[in-house]
Coordinates of C-alpha atoms and ligand atoms in Angstrom, one line a residue:
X19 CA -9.3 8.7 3.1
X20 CA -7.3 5.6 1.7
X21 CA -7.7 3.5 4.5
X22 CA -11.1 4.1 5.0
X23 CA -12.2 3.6 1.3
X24 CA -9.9 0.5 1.1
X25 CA -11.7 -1.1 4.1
X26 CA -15.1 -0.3 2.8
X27 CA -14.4 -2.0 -0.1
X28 CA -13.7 -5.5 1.1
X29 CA -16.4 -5.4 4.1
X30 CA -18.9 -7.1 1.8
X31 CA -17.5 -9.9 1.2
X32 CA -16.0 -10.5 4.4
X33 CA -19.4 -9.5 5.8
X34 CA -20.8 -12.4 4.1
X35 CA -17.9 -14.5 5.1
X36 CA -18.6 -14.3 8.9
X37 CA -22.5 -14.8 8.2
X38 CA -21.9 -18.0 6.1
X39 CA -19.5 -19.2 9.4
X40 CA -21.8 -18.1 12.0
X41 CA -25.2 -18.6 11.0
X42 CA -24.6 -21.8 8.5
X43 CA -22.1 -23.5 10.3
X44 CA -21.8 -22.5 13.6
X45 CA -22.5 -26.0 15.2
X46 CA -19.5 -27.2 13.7
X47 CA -16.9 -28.0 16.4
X48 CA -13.4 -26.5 16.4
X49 CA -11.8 -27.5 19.1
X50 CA -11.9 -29.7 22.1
X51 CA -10.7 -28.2 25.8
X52 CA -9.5 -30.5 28.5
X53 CA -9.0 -30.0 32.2
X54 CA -5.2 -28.8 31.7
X55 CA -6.1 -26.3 29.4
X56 CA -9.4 -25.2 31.4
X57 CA -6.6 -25.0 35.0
X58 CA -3.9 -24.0 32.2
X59 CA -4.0 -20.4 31.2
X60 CA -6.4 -21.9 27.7
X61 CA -3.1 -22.4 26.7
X62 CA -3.5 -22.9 22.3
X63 CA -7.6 -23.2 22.7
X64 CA -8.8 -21.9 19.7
X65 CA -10.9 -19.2 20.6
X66 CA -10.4 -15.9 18.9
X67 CA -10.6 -14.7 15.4
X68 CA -8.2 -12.4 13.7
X69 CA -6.9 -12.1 9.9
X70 CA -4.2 -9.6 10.7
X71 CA -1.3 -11.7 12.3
X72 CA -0.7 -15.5 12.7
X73 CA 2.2 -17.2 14.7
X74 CA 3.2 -20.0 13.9
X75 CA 4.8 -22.4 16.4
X76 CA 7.6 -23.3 13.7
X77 CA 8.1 -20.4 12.0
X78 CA 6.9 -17.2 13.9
X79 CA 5.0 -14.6 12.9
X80 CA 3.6 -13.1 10.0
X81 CA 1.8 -10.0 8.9
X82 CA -1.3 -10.6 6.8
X83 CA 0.4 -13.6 5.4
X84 CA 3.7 -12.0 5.5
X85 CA 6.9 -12.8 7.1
X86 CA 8.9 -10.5 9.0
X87 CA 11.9 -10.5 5.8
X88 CA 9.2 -10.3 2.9
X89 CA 7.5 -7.3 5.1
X90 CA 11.1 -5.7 5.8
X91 CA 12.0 -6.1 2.4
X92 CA 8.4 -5.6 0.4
X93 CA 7.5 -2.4 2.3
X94 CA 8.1 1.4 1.0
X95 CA 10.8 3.1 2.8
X96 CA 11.7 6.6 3.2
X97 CA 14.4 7.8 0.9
X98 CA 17.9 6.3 1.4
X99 CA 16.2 4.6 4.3
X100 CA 17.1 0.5 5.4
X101 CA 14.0 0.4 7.4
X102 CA 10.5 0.7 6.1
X103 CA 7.9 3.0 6.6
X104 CA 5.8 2.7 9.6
X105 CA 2.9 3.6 8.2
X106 CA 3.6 1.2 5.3
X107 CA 2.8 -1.5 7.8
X108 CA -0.6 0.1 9.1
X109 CA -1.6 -0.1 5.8
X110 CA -0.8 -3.3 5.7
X111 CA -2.4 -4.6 8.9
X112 CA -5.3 -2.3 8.3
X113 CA -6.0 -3.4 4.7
X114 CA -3.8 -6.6 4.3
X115 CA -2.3 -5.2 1.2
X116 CA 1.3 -4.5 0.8
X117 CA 1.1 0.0 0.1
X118 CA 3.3 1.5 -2.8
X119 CA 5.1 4.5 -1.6
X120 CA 2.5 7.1 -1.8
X121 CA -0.3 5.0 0.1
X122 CA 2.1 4.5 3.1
X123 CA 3.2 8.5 2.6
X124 CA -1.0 9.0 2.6
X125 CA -1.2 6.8 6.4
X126 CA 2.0 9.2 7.5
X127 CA 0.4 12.2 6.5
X128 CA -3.2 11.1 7.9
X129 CA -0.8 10.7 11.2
X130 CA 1.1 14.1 10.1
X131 CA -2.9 15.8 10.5
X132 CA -3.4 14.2 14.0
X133 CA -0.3 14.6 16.2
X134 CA -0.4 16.8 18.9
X135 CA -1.6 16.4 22.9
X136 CA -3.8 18.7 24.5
X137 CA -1.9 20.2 27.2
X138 CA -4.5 19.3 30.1
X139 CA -3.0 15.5 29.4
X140 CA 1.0 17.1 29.9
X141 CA -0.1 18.4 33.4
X142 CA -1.8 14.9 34.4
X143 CA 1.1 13.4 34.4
X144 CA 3.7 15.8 35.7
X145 CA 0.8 15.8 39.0
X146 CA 2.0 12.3 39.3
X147 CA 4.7 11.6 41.6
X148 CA 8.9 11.5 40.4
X149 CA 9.1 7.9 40.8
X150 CA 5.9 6.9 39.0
X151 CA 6.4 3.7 36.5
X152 CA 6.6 5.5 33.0
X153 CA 4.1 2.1 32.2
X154 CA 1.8 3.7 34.6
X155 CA 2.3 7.1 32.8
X156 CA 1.7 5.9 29.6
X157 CA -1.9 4.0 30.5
X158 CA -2.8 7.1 32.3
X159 CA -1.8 9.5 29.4
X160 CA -4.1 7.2 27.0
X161 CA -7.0 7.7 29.4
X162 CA -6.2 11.5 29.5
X163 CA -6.6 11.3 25.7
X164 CA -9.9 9.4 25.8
X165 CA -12.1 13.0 25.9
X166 CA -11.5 13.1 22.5
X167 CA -13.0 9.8 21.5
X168 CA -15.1 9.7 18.2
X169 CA -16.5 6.6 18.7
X170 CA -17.7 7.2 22.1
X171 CA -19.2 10.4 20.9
X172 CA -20.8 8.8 17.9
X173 CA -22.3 6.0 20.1
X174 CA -23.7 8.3 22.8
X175 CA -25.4 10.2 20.1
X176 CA -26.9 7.2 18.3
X177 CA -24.9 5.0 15.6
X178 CA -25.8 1.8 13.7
X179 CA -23.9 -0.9 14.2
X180 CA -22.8 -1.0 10.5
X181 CA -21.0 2.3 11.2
X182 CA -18.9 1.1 14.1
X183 CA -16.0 0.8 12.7
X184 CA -15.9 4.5 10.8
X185 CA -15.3 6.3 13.9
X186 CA -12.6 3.1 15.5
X187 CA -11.0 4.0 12.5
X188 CA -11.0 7.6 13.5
X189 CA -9.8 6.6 16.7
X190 CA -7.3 4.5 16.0
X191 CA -5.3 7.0 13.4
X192 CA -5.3 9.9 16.4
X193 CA -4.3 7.2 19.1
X194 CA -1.4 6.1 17.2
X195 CA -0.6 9.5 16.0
X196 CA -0.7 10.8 19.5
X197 CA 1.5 7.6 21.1
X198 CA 5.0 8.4 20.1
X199 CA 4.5 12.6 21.7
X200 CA 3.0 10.9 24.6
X201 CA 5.9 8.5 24.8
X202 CA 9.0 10.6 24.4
X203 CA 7.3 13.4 26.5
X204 CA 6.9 10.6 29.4
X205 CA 11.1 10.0 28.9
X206 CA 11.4 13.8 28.8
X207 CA 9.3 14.2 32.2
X208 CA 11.0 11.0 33.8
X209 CA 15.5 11.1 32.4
X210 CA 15.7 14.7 30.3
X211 CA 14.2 18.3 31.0
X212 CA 10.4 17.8 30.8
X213 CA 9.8 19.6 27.9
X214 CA 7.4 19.0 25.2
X215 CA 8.0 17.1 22.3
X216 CA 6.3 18.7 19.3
X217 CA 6.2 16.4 15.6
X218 CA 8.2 17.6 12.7
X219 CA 6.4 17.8 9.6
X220 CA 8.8 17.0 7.1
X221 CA 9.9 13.8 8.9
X222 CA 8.2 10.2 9.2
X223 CA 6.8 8.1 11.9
X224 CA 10.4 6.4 13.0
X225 CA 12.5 9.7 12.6
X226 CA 9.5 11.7 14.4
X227 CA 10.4 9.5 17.2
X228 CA 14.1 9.9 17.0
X229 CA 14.0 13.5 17.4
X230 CA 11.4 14.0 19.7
X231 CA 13.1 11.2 22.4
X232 CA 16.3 13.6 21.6
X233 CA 19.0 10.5 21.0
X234 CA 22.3 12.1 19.6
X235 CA 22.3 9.7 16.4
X236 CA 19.1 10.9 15.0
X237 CA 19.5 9.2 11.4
X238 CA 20.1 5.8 12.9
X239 CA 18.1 5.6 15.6
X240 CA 14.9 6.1 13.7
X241 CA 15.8 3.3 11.5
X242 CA 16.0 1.2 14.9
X243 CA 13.0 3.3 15.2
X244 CA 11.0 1.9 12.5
X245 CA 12.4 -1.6 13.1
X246 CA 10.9 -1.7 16.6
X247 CA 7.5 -0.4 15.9
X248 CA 7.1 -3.0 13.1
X249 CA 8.3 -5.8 15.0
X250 CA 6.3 -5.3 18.1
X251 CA 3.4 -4.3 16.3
X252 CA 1.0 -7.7 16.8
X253 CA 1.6 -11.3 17.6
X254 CA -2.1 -12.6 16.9
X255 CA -4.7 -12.3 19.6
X256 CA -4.0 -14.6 22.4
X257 CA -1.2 -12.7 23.7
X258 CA -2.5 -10.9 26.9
X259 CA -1.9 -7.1 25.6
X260 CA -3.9 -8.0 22.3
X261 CA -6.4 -10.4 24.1
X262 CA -7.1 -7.5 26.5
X263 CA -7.8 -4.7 23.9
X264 CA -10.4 -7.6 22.1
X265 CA -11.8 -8.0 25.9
X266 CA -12.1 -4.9 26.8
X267 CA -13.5 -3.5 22.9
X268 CA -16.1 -5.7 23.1
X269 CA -17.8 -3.8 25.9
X270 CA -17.9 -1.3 23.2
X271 CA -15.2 0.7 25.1
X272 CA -13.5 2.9 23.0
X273 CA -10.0 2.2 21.6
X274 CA -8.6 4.7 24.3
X275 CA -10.2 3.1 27.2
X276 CA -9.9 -0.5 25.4
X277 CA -5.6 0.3 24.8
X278 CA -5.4 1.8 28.2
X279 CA -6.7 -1.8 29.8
X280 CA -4.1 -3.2 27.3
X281 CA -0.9 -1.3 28.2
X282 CA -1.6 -2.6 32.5
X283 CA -1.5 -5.7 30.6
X284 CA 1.9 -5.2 29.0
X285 CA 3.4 -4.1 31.8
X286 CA 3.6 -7.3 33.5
X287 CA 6.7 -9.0 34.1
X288 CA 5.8 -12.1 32.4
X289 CA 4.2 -9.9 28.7
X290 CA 6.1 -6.9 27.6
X291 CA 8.0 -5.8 30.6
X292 CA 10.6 -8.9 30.0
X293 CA 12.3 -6.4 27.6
X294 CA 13.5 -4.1 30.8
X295 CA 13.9 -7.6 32.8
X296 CA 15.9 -9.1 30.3
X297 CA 18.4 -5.9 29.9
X298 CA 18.8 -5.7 33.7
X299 CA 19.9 -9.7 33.3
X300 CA 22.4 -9.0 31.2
X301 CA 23.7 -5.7 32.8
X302 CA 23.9 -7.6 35.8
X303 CA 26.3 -10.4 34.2
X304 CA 28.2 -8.0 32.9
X305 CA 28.2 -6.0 36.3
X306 CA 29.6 -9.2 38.1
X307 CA 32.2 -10.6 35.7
X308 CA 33.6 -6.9 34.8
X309 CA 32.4 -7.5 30.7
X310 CA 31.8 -9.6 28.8
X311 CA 32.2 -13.2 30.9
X312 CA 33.5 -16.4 29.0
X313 CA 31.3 -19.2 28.2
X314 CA 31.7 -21.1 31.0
X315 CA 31.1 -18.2 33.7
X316 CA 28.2 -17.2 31.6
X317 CA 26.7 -21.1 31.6
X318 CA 27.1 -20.9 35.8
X319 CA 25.2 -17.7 36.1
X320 CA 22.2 -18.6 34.2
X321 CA 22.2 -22.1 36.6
X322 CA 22.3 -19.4 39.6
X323 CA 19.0 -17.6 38.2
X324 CA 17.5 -20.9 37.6
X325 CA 18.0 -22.4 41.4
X326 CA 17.3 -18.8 42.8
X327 CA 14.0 -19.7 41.4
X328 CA 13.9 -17.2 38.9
X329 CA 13.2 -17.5 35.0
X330 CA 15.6 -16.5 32.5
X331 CA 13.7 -13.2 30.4
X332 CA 13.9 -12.8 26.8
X333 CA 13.8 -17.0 26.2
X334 CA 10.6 -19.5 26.4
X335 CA 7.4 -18.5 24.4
X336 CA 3.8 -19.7 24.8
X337 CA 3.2 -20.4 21.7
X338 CA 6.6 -19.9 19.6
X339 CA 8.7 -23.7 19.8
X340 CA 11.4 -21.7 17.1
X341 CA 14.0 -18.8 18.1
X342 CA 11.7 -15.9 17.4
X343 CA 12.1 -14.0 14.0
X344 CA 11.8 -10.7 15.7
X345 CA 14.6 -11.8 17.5
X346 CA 16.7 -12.5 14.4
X347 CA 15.1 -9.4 12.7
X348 CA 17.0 -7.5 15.7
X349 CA 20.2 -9.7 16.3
X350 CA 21.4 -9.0 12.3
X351 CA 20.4 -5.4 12.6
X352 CA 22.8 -4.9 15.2
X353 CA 25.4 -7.4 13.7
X354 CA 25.5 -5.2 11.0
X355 CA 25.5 -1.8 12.6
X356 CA 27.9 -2.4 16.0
X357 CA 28.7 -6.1 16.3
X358 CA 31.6 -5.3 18.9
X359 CA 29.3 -3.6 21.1
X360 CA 29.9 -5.5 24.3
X361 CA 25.9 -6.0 25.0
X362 CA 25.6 -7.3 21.4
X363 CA 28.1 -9.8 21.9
X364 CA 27.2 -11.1 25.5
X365 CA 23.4 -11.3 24.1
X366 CA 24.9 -13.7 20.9
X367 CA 26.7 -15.3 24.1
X368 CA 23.6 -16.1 25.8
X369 CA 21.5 -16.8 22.6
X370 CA 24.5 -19.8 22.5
X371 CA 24.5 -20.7 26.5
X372 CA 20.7 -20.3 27.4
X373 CA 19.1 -22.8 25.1
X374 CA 21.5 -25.4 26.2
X375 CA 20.5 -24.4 29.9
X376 CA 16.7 -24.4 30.0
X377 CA 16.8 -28.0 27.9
X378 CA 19.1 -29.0 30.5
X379 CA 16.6 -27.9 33.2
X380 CA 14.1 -29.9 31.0
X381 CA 11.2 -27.2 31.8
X382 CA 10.7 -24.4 29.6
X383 CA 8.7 -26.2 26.2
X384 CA 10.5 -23.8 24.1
X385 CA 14.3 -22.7 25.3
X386 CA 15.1 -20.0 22.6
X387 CA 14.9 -16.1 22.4
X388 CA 12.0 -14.2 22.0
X389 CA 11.7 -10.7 21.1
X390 CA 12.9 -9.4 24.1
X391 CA 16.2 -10.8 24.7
X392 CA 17.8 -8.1 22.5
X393 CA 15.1 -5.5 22.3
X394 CA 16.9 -3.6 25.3
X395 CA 20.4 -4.0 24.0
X396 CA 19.1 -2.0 20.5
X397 CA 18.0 0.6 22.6
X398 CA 20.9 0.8 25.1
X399 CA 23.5 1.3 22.2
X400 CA 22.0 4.6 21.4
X401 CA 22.1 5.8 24.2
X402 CA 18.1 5.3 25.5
X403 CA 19.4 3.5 28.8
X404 CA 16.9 3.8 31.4
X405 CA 15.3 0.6 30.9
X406 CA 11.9 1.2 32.6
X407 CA 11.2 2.8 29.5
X408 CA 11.4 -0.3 27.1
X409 CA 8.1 -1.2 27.3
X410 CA 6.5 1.6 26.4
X411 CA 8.2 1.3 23.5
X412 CA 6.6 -2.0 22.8
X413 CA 3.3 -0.1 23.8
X414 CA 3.6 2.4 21.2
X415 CA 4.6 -0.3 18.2
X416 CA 1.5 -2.9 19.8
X417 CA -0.9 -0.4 19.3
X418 CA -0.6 -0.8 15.8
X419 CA -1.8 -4.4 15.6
X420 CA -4.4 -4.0 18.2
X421 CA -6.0 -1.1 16.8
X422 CA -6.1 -2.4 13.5
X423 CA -7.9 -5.6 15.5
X424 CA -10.1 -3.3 17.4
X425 CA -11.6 -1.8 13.8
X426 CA -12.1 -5.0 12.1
X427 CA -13.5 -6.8 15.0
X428 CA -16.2 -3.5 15.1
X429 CA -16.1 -4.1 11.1
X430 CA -17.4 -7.6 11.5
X431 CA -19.9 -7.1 14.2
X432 CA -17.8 -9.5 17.0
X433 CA -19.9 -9.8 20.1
X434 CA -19.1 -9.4 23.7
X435 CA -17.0 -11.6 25.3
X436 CA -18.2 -13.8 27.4
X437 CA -16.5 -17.3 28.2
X438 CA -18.1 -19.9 31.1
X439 CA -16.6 -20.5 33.7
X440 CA -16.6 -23.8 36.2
X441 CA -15.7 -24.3 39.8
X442 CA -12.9 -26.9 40.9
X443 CA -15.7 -29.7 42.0
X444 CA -17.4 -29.6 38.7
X445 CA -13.9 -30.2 36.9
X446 CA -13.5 -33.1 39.2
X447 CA -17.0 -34.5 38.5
X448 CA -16.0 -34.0 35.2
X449 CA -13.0 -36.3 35.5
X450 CA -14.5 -39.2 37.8
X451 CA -17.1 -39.4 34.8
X452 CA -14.2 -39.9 32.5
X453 CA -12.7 -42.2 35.0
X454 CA -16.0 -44.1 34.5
X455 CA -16.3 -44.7 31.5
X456 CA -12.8 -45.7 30.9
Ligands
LIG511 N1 13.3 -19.3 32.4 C1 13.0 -20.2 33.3 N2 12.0 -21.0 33.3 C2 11.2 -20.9 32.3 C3 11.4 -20.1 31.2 C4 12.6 -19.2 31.3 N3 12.9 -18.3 30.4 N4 10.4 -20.2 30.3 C5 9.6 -21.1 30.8 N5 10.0 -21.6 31.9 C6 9.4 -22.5 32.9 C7 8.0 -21.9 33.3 O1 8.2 -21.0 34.3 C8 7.2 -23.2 33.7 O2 7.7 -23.5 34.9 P1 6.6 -24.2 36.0 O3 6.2 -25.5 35.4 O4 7.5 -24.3 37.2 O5 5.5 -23.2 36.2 C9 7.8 -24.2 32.7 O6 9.0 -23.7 32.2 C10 6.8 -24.4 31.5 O7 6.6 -23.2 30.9 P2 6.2 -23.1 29.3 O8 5.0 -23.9 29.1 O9 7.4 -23.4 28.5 O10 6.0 -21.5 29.2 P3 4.6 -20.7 29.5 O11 3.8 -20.8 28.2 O12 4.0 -21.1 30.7 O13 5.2 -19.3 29.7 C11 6.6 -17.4 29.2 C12 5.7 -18.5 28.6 C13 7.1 -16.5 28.1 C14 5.8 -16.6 30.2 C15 7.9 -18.1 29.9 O14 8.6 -18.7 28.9 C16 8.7 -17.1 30.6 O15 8.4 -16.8 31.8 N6 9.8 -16.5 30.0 C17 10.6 -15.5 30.6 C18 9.9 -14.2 30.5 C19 9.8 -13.6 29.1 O16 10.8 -13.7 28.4 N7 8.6 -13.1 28.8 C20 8.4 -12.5 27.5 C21 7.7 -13.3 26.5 C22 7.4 -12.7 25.2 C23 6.4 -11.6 25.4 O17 5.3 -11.8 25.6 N8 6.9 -10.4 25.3 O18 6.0 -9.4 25.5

């Protein structure tokens, strides 16, 4: 397989990379942490590795060294597609090449091999009850799946360390083969009739998804499709959905039980359930002022969510101090598809009112949109409107980066983690030292 002889090739040297780092040079400090970042959430300390994604504070993103344009633009696409192939961008992650068109065709038809759910994992979740969050759904579905792990087989019966990463890889291609059946039977089960989804061989990742979520404009909705899945597929490893899969993978728990941890993750309000937040914001202004409101109105009713103690979603970022490119990425594809849809233009409204807003408020270290203030407007235009959906939308795109994380981190040997941890009284010894010697 491709991938697999690709990533063979280049463990070697990076092999010898990580030993020169670690074993020559480990003493060699990075970083120091103070008492803010230690109370703070480790807010930017530089503790995790990863060569797959890197955002930059200034600039966002980027893929392997890539930005989201050059990867929109430099990846293979389906014929008389805008949007690139999905599994053009696996290939990319996984091997930190850019594919030509049959080496992204090979990862769609390795996913092609792979795509079906045992039906045990269909009747755990219609036991669950009606109103179950389809979040919820999804991490259980994932844990259904896990049975099948190869790398928790291949570890119980004995595997060198070397070999980790063989069967992660294995893992990895079923899980994200397996995510988008799970995910439109979960919308099937929760808004449509329950049935199951089953994948169309002659179609790609994107348009698999179209039809199997059953929107009316197939063709289009798979190029949002494609769009999505890229966008949302990694944002380097701090984040908590990516930080949790690295956690919980270096237990050596499988990438099932290692993506499961990092889809509760997701699901908070604060991570990748913002997307349904933020939609339910702007349905909410245009609920109250009958459309779309003018500037003015719209400038009062983000001051009434601010003093009702609530945060704006789809603006501020941890790390991003720039509008976020997946933002932009978003913003022109629906510019240039339905500009006059009324969501579109109330979330260009905002994206001019909100920034202005949160500097005004003087909190928020970075008032622009992230990826979730128009994620949920995409969506909503064709027609996939129940919003506590979104995020497993985002689930199904992450899983991309992260697995591609979880292999190379297996690849490279990373150890379990295992940070220290201080009480409150040594932190103020710590300071009345300082104090001291000032
Ligand atoms: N609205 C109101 N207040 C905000 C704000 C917003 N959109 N963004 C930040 N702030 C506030 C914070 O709540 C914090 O207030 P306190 O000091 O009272 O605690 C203050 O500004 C400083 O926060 P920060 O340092 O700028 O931001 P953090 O790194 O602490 O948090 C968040 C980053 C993304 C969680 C934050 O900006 C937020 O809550 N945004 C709204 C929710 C959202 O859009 N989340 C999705 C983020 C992208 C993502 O992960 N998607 O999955």
């Amino acid at each position: 397989m491709i991938l697999y002889d690709k990533i063979a090739a280049q463990l070697p040297e990076w092999r010898e990379r990580v030993r020169r780092l670690t074993k020559e040079h480990g003493e060699v400090v990075v970083d120091k942490v103070t008492v803010g970042q230690v109370y703070g959430g480790m807010r930017d300390v530089k503790v995790l590795v990863t060569d797959i994604s890197y955002v930059d504070p200034a600039e966002g993103i980027r893929f392997r060294g890539y930005s989201i344009p050059e990867v929109l633009s430099l990846l293979p696409k389906p014929d008389g597609a805008d949007m690139p192939y999905v599994g053009g961008l696996y290939y990319l992650l996984l091997t930190g090449e850019i594919p030509n068109k049959a080496q992204a065709e090979e990862v769609e038809a390795e996913w092609r091999k792979r795509a079906s759910i045992p039906s045990y994992v269909y009747d755990v979740l219609r036991a669950m009850p009606p109103e179950t969050h389809p979040m919820t759904l999804f991490s259980q579905g994932i844990l259904a799946l896990q049975v099948g792990s190869k790398f928790a087989q291949k570890y119980h019966q004995g595997m060198k360390k070397d070999e980790y990463w063989v069967p992660a890889l294995e893992d990895s291609l079923d899980l994200t083969a397996k995510l988008p059946i799970l995910g439109a039977f979960i919308y099937r089960l929760k808004y449509r009739d329950g049935t199951e989804p089953r994948w169309d061989a002659s179609l790609d990742y994107g348009a698999n998804f179209a039809q199997m979520i059953q929107v009316e404009n197939q063709k289009e909705y798979a190029e949002l499709a494609r769009l999505y899945f890229i966008l949302h597929s990694d944002h380097e490893s701090g984040n908590v959905s990516a930080h949790t899969m690295h956690l919980v993978g270096s237990a050596l728990s499988d990438p099932y039980l290692s993506f499961s941890a990092a889809m509760n993750g997701l699901a908070g309000p604060l991570h990748g359930l913002a997307n349904q937040e933020c939609l339910g914001w702007l349905l909410d202004v245009i609920q109250k002022f009958g459309g779309v409101p003018t500037r003015e109105q719209l400038y009062q009713f983000a001051w009434d969510t601010l003093n009702a103690g609530k945060v704006i979603p789809g603006y501020g970022h941890a790390v991003l101090r720039v509008p976020d490119p997946r933002f932009t990425a978003q913003m022109q594809f629906a510019q240039q598809r339905f500009p006059e849809d009324d969501l579109v233009r109330l979330a260009q409204l905002v994206y001019e009112v909100v920034p202005q807003v949160l500097r005004e408020q003087g909190k928020a270290k970075n008032p622009a949109p992230n990826v979730d203030a128009i994620s949920g407007t995409l969506q909503y235009h064709y027609g996939v409107r129940e919003f506590d959906f979104y995020t497993v939308l985002f689930g199904i795109g992450r899983a991309l980066g992260v697995t591609a994380n979880y292999v190379w981190a297996r690849a490279l040997g990373q150890p379990i983690e295992r940070p220290k941890s201080v009480t409150t009284r040594m932190l103020e010894e710590i300071v009345e030292k300082a104090l001291q010697v000032a």
